[in-house]
Coordinates of C-alpha atoms and ligand atoms in Angstrom, one line a residue:
M279 CA 0.0 0.0 0.0
K280 CA 1.0 3.6 -0.4
I281 CA 1.3 5.3 2.9
C282 CA 2.2 8.8 4.1
M283 CA 3.2 9.6 7.7
I284 CA 2.9 13.2 8.6
G285 CA 5.2 14.0 11.5
T286 CA 8.5 12.1 11.6
G287 CA 9.0 12.0 15.4
Y288 CA 9.0 8.9 17.7
V289 CA 5.7 7.6 16.4
G290 CA 5.8 8.7 12.7
L291 CA 9.4 7.5 12.1
V292 CA 9.1 4.2 13.9
S293 CA 5.7 3.2 12.5
G294 CA 6.8 4.5 9.0
A295 CA 9.9 2.4 9.0
C296 CA 8.0 -0.6 10.3
F297 CA 5.2 -0.2 7.7
A298 CA 7.9 0.0 5.0
D299 CA 9.5 -3.2 6.4
L300 CA 6.2 -4.9 6.0
G301 CA 6.5 -4.2 2.2
N302 CA 4.5 -0.9 1.9
N303 CA 5.7 2.2 0.1
V304 CA 6.0 4.9 2.8
I305 CA 6.7 8.6 2.6
C306 CA 7.5 10.3 5.9
V307 CA 6.9 14.0 5.9
D308 CA 8.1 16.6 8.4
K309 CA 8.1 20.4 8.4
D310 CA 11.4 20.3 10.2
A311 CA 13.8 20.4 7.2
E312 CA 16.8 19.7 9.3
K313 CA 15.3 16.4 10.5
I314 CA 14.5 15.4 6.9
D315 CA 18.0 16.3 5.8
M316 CA 19.5 14.1 8.5
L317 CA 17.2 11.2 7.6
N318 CA 18.1 11.5 3.9
N319 CA 21.7 11.3 5.0
N320 CA 21.3 8.1 7.1
Q321 CA 21.3 9.9 10.4
I322 CA 18.6 9.2 13.0
P323 CA 17.4 12.2 15.0
I324 CA 16.2 10.2 18.0
Y325 CA 17.6 7.4 20.1
E326 CA 15.5 4.2 19.7
P327 CA 17.2 0.7 19.8
G328 CA 17.2 -1.0 16.3
L329 CA 15.7 2.0 14.5
E330 CA 18.9 3.0 12.6
E331 CA 19.2 -0.4 11.0
L332 CA 15.5 -0.6 10.1
V333 CA 15.5 2.9 8.5
F334 CA 18.7 2.2 6.6
K335 CA 17.4 -1.1 5.3
N336 CA 14.1 0.3 4.0
F337 CA 15.6 3.6 2.8
S338 CA 18.1 1.7 0.7
S339 CA 15.5 -0.5 -0.8
G340 CA 13.5 2.6 -1.8
R341 CA 10.4 1.7 0.2
L342 CA 11.0 4.4 2.7
K343 CA 11.3 8.1 1.7
F344 CA 11.7 11.4 3.6
T345 CA 10.4 14.7 2.4
T346 CA 9.1 18.1 3.5
N347 CA 6.8 18.2 0.5
L348 CA 3.4 17.4 1.8
N349 CA 1.6 18.1 -1.5
S350 CA 3.2 15.2 -3.4
A351 CA 3.3 12.9 -0.4
V352 CA -0.5 13.2 0.1
K353 CA -1.3 13.0 -3.6
N354 CA 0.8 9.8 -4.0
S355 CA -0.7 8.0 -0.9
D356 CA -3.8 6.0 -0.2
I357 CA -3.6 6.2 3.6
I358 CA -2.4 9.3 5.4
F359 CA -1.3 9.0 9.1
I360 CA -1.3 12.1 11.2
C361 CA 1.6 11.6 13.7
V362 CA 2.3 15.2 14.9
G363 CA 2.7 16.1 18.5
T364 CA -0.2 17.0 20.8
P365 CA 1.5 18.7 23.7
V366 CA -0.2 19.9 26.8
L367 CA -1.7 23.5 26.8
I368 CA -0.1 25.1 29.9
K369 CA -3.1 27.3 30.5
N370 CA -5.6 24.5 31.2
G371 CA -3.9 21.2 30.7
S372 CA -5.9 20.3 27.6
A373 CA -4.3 18.8 24.5
D374 CA -2.9 21.5 22.2
L375 CA -4.3 20.5 18.7
K376 CA -2.7 23.3 16.7
F377 CA -0.4 20.9 14.8
V378 CA -3.2 18.4 14.1
F379 CA -5.5 21.1 12.7
S380 CA -2.8 22.8 10.8
V381 CA -2.1 19.4 9.1
A382 CA -5.8 19.0 8.4
N383 CA -6.0 22.4 6.8
E384 CA -2.9 21.6 4.6
I385 CA -4.0 18.1 3.4
K386 CA -7.4 19.2 2.5
K387 CA -5.8 21.1 -0.4
Y388 CA -4.1 18.1 -1.8
I389 CA -6.7 15.4 -1.7
N390 CA -7.1 14.3 -5.4
K391 CA -8.7 10.9 -5.0
Y392 CA -10.2 8.7 -2.2
K393 CA -8.0 8.9 1.0
I394 CA -8.1 7.4 4.4
I395 CA -6.9 10.0 6.9
V396 CA -5.8 8.4 10.2
T397 CA -5.1 10.1 13.5
K398 CA -2.3 8.2 15.1
S399 CA -1.5 11.2 17.3
T400 CA -3.2 10.9 20.7
V401 CA -6.2 13.2 20.3
P402 CA -9.2 14.0 22.6
I403 CA -12.7 12.8 21.9
T404 CA -14.3 14.7 19.0
T405 CA -11.0 15.6 17.3
G406 CA -11.8 13.2 14.4
D407 CA -15.2 15.0 14.0
K408 CA -13.4 18.3 13.8
I409 CA -10.8 17.1 11.2
E410 CA -13.7 15.8 9.1
K411 CA -15.4 19.2 9.3
I412 CA -12.3 21.0 8.3
I413 CA -11.7 18.8 5.2
S414 CA -15.4 18.8 4.3
K415 CA -15.2 22.5 3.7
S416 CA -13.1 21.9 0.5
K417 CA -13.6 18.3 -0.4
K418 CA -16.6 16.0 -1.0
R419 CA -17.3 13.5 1.8
S420 CA -17.1 10.7 -0.7
L421 CA -13.4 11.5 -1.3
F422 CA -12.1 10.8 2.2
E423 CA -12.7 9.1 5.5
V424 CA -11.2 10.3 8.8
I425 CA -10.5 7.4 11.2
S426 CA -8.7 6.9 14.5
N427 CA -5.9 4.4 15.0
P428 CA -4.2 5.3 18.3
E429 CA -0.6 4.2 18.8
F430 CA 0.4 2.2 21.9
L431 CA 4.2 1.8 21.3
R432 CA 6.6 2.6 24.1
E433 CA 9.8 4.5 23.6
G434 CA 12.8 2.1 24.0
E435 CA 10.6 -0.9 22.9
A436 CA 9.0 0.9 20.0
I437 CA 9.9 -1.5 17.2
R438 CA 9.0 -4.6 19.1
D439 CA 5.8 -3.0 20.2
F440 CA 4.9 -2.1 16.6
R441 CA 5.6 -5.7 15.4
F442 CA 4.0 -7.5 18.3
P443 CA 1.2 -5.3 19.6
D444 CA -1.3 -6.7 22.0
R445 CA -4.1 -5.0 20.0
I446 CA -4.7 -2.8 17.0
V447 CA -7.5 -0.4 17.7
I448 CA -9.4 1.3 14.8
G449 CA -12.2 3.8 15.3
S450 CA -14.4 4.3 12.3
N451 CA -18.0 3.9 11.2
S452 CA -16.9 3.1 7.6
K453 CA -16.7 -0.6 6.8
K454 CA -14.6 0.2 3.8
A455 CA -12.0 2.0 5.8
V456 CA -12.0 -0.6 8.5
K457 CA -11.4 -3.3 5.9
K458 CA -8.5 -1.4 4.4
M459 CA -6.9 -1.0 7.8
E460 CA -7.4 -4.7 8.5
N461 CA -5.5 -5.4 5.3
L462 CA -2.7 -3.0 6.1
Y463 CA -2.2 -4.7 9.5
D464 CA -2.8 -8.2 8.3
P465 CA 0.9 -9.3 8.7
L466 CA 0.7 -8.4 12.4
I467 CA -2.8 -9.9 12.9
K468 CA -1.5 -13.2 11.4
K469 CA 1.2 -13.1 14.1
G470 CA -1.4 -12.9 16.9
A471 CA -2.3 -9.2 17.3
K472 CA -5.9 -8.6 18.1
F473 CA -7.8 -6.4 15.7
F474 CA -10.5 -4.4 17.4
Y475 CA -12.7 -1.7 16.0
T476 CA -15.2 0.6 17.5
N477 CA -16.5 4.0 16.6
R478 CA -14.1 7.0 16.1
R479 CA -14.8 8.6 19.5
G480 CA -14.5 5.3 21.2
A481 CA -11.0 4.7 19.8
E482 CA -9.9 8.2 20.8
L483 CA -11.0 7.5 24.4
I484 CA -9.4 4.0 24.5
K485 CA -6.0 5.6 24.1
Y486 CA -6.4 8.1 26.9
A487 CA -8.2 5.7 29.2
S488 CA -5.3 3.2 28.7
N489 CA -2.6 5.7 29.6
A490 CA -4.6 7.0 32.6
F491 CA -5.0 3.5 33.9
L492 CA -1.3 2.7 33.6
S493 CA -0.4 6.0 35.2
T494 CA -2.8 5.0 38.1
K495 CA -1.1 1.7 38.5
I496 CA 2.4 3.3 38.8
T497 CA 1.1 6.0 41.2
F498 CA -0.7 3.4 43.3
I499 CA 2.4 1.3 43.8
N500 CA 4.5 4.4 44.5
E501 CA 2.1 5.4 47.3
I502 CA 2.2 1.8 48.7
A503 CA 6.0 2.1 48.6
N504 CA 5.8 5.1 50.8
L505 CA 3.8 3.1 53.3
C506 CA 6.3 0.2 53.1
E507 CA 9.1 2.5 54.0
K508 CA 7.4 3.4 57.2
T509 CA 6.5 -0.1 58.1
G510 CA 9.5 -2.2 57.3
I511 CA 7.8 -4.0 54.4
N512 CA 9.5 -4.8 51.1
V513 CA 7.4 -3.2 48.3
E514 CA 8.7 -5.6 45.8
D515 CA 7.1 -8.5 47.7
V516 CA 3.9 -6.5 47.7
S517 CA 4.1 -5.9 44.0
L518 CA 4.7 -9.6 43.4
G519 CA 2.0 -10.6 45.8
I520 CA -0.7 -8.4 44.2
G521 CA 0.6 -8.7 40.6
M522 CA 0.2 -12.5 40.7
D523 CA -3.6 -11.9 40.8
Q524 CA -4.4 -12.1 37.1
R525 CA -7.2 -9.6 37.6
I526 CA -4.5 -7.1 38.5
G527 CA -1.4 -8.2 36.6
G528 CA 2.2 -7.5 37.6
R529 CA 3.2 -4.9 34.9
F530 CA 3.5 -1.2 35.7
L531 CA 3.6 -2.2 39.4
R532 CA 7.2 -1.3 40.1
S533 CA 7.8 1.6 42.4
G534 CA 10.3 4.3 41.6
P535 CA 10.4 7.9 40.5
A536 CA 7.2 9.7 39.4
Y537 CA 5.9 8.6 36.0
G538 CA 7.1 10.7 33.2
G539 CA 7.7 10.7 29.5
S540 CA 6.0 12.4 26.6
C541 CA 2.6 10.7 27.1
F542 CA 1.4 9.8 30.7
P543 CA 1.8 13.3 32.2
K544 CA 0.1 15.1 29.3
D545 CA -2.5 12.5 28.6
T546 CA -3.7 12.2 32.2
K547 CA -4.1 16.0 32.2
A548 CA -5.9 16.1 28.8
I549 CA -8.4 13.4 29.6
T550 CA -9.5 15.2 32.8
S551 CA -9.7 18.4 30.8
T552 CA -11.9 16.7 28.1
A553 CA -14.1 15.3 30.8
D554 CA -14.5 18.7 32.4
I555 CA -15.8 20.0 29.1
F556 CA -18.4 17.2 29.2
K557 CA -19.2 18.0 32.8
T558 CA -17.8 14.8 34.1
D559 CA -15.4 14.7 37.1
L560 CA -12.6 12.2 36.6
S561 CA -11.7 12.5 40.3
I562 CA -9.5 9.4 40.4
I563 CA -7.2 10.5 37.5
K564 CA -7.1 14.0 39.1
A565 CA -5.8 12.5 42.3
V566 CA -3.2 10.5 40.4
I567 CA -1.9 13.6 38.7
K568 CA -1.6 15.3 42.1
S569 CA 0.1 12.4 43.8
N570 CA 2.5 12.0 40.9
D571 CA 3.5 15.7 41.1
K572 CA 3.9 15.4 44.8
R573 CA 6.2 12.4 44.4
K574 CA 8.9 14.6 42.8
S575 CA 9.2 16.8 45.8
L576 CA 8.9 13.9 48.1
L577 CA 11.9 12.2 46.5
T578 CA 13.9 15.5 46.7
K579 CA 13.0 15.7 50.4
K580 CA 14.3 12.1 50.8
V581 CA 17.6 13.2 49.3
L582 CA 17.8 16.1 51.8
K583 CA 17.2 13.6 54.6
I584 CA 19.9 11.3 53.3
L585 CA 22.3 14.2 53.3
S586 CA 21.1 15.3 56.8
N587 CA 20.0 18.6 55.2
K588 CA 23.6 19.5 54.5
V589 CA 23.4 19.9 50.8
S590 CA 25.7 23.0 50.3
N591 CA 28.7 22.0 48.2
K592 CA 27.8 18.3 48.4
K593 CA 28.8 16.4 45.2
I594 CA 25.7 14.6 44.0
T595 CA 25.9 12.2 41.1
F596 CA 22.9 11.3 38.9
L597 CA 23.2 8.1 37.0
G598 CA 20.7 8.5 34.2
V599 CA 18.4 11.5 33.8
T600 CA 15.9 10.4 31.1
F601 CA 12.5 9.4 32.4
K602 CA 13.2 5.7 31.6
A603 CA 15.9 3.6 30.1
N604 CA 16.5 3.0 26.3
T605 CA 15.3 6.5 25.3
D606 CA 16.8 10.0 25.1
D607 CA 13.4 11.5 25.9
M608 CA 13.6 13.9 28.9
R609 CA 10.0 15.0 28.8
G610 CA 8.3 14.7 32.2
S611 CA 11.5 13.2 33.8
T612 CA 11.7 13.4 37.6
S613 CA 15.3 14.6 37.2
L614 CA 14.0 17.9 35.8
T615 CA 12.5 18.7 39.2
M616 CA 15.1 17.1 41.4
I617 CA 18.3 18.5 39.9
P618 CA 17.3 22.2 39.9
A619 CA 15.9 21.8 43.5
L620 CA 19.2 20.3 44.7
V621 CA 21.2 23.0 42.9
K622 CA 19.1 25.6 44.6
K623 CA 20.1 24.1 48.0
G624 CA 23.8 24.4 47.1
G625 CA 24.4 20.9 45.7
V626 CA 27.0 20.4 42.9
I627 CA 25.6 17.9 40.3
K628 CA 27.5 15.6 38.0
Y629 CA 25.4 13.4 35.7
Y630 CA 26.0 10.6 33.2
D631 CA 23.4 9.4 30.8
P632 CA 24.1 6.9 28.0
T633 CA 22.2 9.2 25.6
G634 CA 24.5 12.1 26.2
E635 CA 24.4 15.7 27.5
K636 CA 21.0 17.3 28.0
M637 CA 20.3 20.8 26.9
E638 CA 17.6 20.9 29.7
F639 CA 20.5 21.4 32.2
S640 CA 22.8 23.6 30.1
K641 CA 21.7 26.8 31.8
L642 CA 22.3 25.5 35.4
K643 CA 25.7 26.5 36.6
K644 CA 26.5 23.7 39.0
V645 CA 25.5 20.9 36.8
K646 CA 28.0 19.0 34.7
F647 CA 27.7 16.2 32.2
C648 CA 30.3 13.4 32.5
N649 CA 31.2 11.0 29.8
S650 CA 31.3 7.9 31.9
I651 CA 30.0 6.3 35.1
A652 CA 33.5 6.5 36.6
E653 CA 33.9 10.2 35.9
A654 CA 30.4 11.0 37.3
C655 CA 31.0 9.0 40.5
H656 CA 34.5 10.2 41.2
K657 CA 34.7 11.9 44.7
S658 CA 30.9 11.9 45.0
D659 CA 29.1 12.3 48.3
L660 CA 25.9 10.8 47.1
I661 CA 25.1 8.7 44.0
I662 CA 21.5 8.7 42.8
I663 CA 20.5 5.9 40.4
H664 CA 17.7 7.7 38.6
T665 CA 17.2 5.7 35.4
E666 CA 17.2 1.9 35.0
W667 CA 19.8 1.6 32.2
D668 CA 21.4 -1.9 32.0
E669 CA 24.9 -0.5 32.5
F670 CA 23.9 0.7 36.0
K671 CA 22.9 -2.8 37.1
S672 CA 26.3 -4.1 38.1
I673 CA 28.5 -1.2 39.0
N674 CA 31.6 -1.8 41.1
F675 CA 30.9 1.2 43.4
K676 CA 34.1 0.6 45.4
K677 CA 36.3 0.9 42.4
F678 CA 34.6 4.0 41.1
T679 CA 34.4 6.0 44.3
K680 CA 37.2 4.7 46.5
N681 CA 34.9 5.6 49.3
K682 CA 33.4 2.7 51.1
K683 CA 31.0 4.9 53.1
I684 CA 29.5 6.4 49.9
K685 CA 25.8 7.2 50.1
I686 CA 23.8 5.6 47.4
Y687 CA 20.1 6.3 46.7
D688 CA 18.9 3.6 44.3
M689 CA 15.6 4.9 43.0
R690 CA 15.1 1.8 40.8
N691 CA 15.9 -0.9 43.4
L692 CA 18.6 -2.4 41.2
Y693 CA 20.7 -3.8 44.0
P694 CA 19.9 -6.1 47.0
V695 CA 19.7 -4.2 50.2
D696 CA 21.5 -6.8 52.3
K697 CA 24.4 -7.1 49.9
M698 CA 24.9 -3.4 49.7
K699 CA 24.8 -2.9 53.4
K700 CA 27.2 -5.9 54.0
Q701 CA 29.6 -4.2 51.7
G702 CA 29.4 -1.1 54.0
F703 CA 27.6 1.2 51.7
D704 CA 25.2 3.8 53.1
Y705 CA 22.5 2.4 50.8
Y706 CA 18.9 3.6 50.4
S707 CA 16.2 2.4 48.0
I708 CA 12.5 2.8 47.3
G709 CA 10.0 1.1 49.6
R710 CA 12.4 -1.5 51.1
Ligands
NAD174 N1 6.3 9.2 21.9 C1 5.6 8.1 22.2 O1 6.1 7.2 22.9 C2 4.1 8.0 21.8 C3 3.5 6.8 22.0 C4 2.1 6.7 21.6 C5 1.5 7.9 21.1 N2 2.2 9.1 21.0 C6 1.5 10.2 20.4 O2 1.9 10.4 19.1 C7 1.9 11.8 18.7 C8 3.3 12.1 18.2 O3 4.2 11.9 19.3 P1 5.8 11.9 19.1 O4 6.4 11.6 20.4 O5 6.1 11.1 17.9 O6 6.0 13.5 18.8 P2 7.4 14.2 18.3 O7 7.3 15.5 18.9 O8 8.6 13.3 18.5 O9 7.2 14.3 16.7 C9 6.2 15.1 16.1 C10 6.8 15.6 14.7 O10 5.7 16.2 14.0 C11 6.3 17.2 13.2 N3 5.3 18.2 12.8 C12 4.6 19.1 13.5 N4 3.8 19.8 12.7 C13 3.9 19.3 11.5 C14 3.3 19.6 10.2 N5 2.4 20.6 10.1 N6 3.8 18.9 9.1 C15 4.7 18.0 9.2 N7 5.3 17.7 10.4 C16 4.9 18.3 11.5 C17 7.4 17.8 14.2 O11 8.4 18.6 13.5 C18 7.9 16.6 14.8 O12 9.1 16.0 14.1 C19 1.5 12.5 20.0 O13 0.1 12.8 19.9 C20 1.8 11.5 21.1 O14 1.0 11.7 22.2 C21 3.5 9.2 21.3

């Protein structure tokens, strides 16, 4: 099939490359000319395991193309995926749809024959209705269908998630469009993915409700971890004990920093904002957002306690600063709150992240990026394991710090408490 992906970010680039790998002809469009130049020169603008090889393979075979020319991309495609960002609107927490509507206004000019326009971006209920209205102003309804196909891939696991999704959700009232989408996804359905369709608004809500539910699970176990810390219980036993109940399930039940990333923080806010418009109070999700925000200051307070409130000129190391491992994405990361707060208290921060230096900290004076774990840990007073990268899972702390009494705050519970204490480390973890 001939496909066009509009927006070549995490979602557009990964799914575009994966669709091409399934044998489709894919044109990825972005308004960011620098990004398109990089891609046309075999450079990948984001960090995602396996993506470079996949893009290179399909680009070389001619099935995957990159352009800034929306006109020809739309004209030459049967299915057009909208994959642009839907960030949060600061003033009220709703989803900012300016990129989505700007794309709708653009593509309406170039529709020359029947097209299926698919929102893969996460968009609030009724967005599909609005896109349909925009395009109807210049094109006959028989020339296009607007449908919803929310994306569930996770950064860091994006290619695997695309290839082996639990489910493919389509929201449309058009049997013809649903059939076309079923054909497009047929190779994944044959490998076991469930194909589920509902109406357009239903699919839009499924995406938000899924993210809100997963955010609730994380926040729930984080609060349970707080109770464990006060009562001498190991939260990991509690996670296992409740997760073995198949009605609950063990995933997203690991305590740690606040949830972050490009999706959960903005999507929880956007769903409550949409519900407010429809005069429905999503009080549980509102409580989750509040609890998650509070967690960032709670963890900072824990660091102050570990340092007996003497932070001035203390050397604090952050191992990992992204919101989770295997991604370079800093959006919504707990480190964005903790690091400035500790600097304000007089702390001197060194950080190492496998995905390199972060411009988010470039304006902070006492924050320095290091090129290795060893450099970051050298002469440190406190090491904070912030992100669960594999390379942080078996560190020889004694070798790196030469300080047996080094304080370690393991926010990912990567090391056994007994072993660390036996080795003489002043070791702290979450909920244990
Ligand atoms: N990142 C994820 O893990 C993930 C997972 C599932 C769903 N989503 C959703 O998918 C959507 C995209 O997310 P993302 O992380 O890929 O965003 P992103 O910010 O990485 O990429 C969006 C891209 O769209 C481009 N763009 C904006 N306006 C454009 C226009 N008019 N024409 C062409 N290109 C344009 C931008 O230049 C950018 O490259 C969001 O709604 C997000 O919520 C993201």
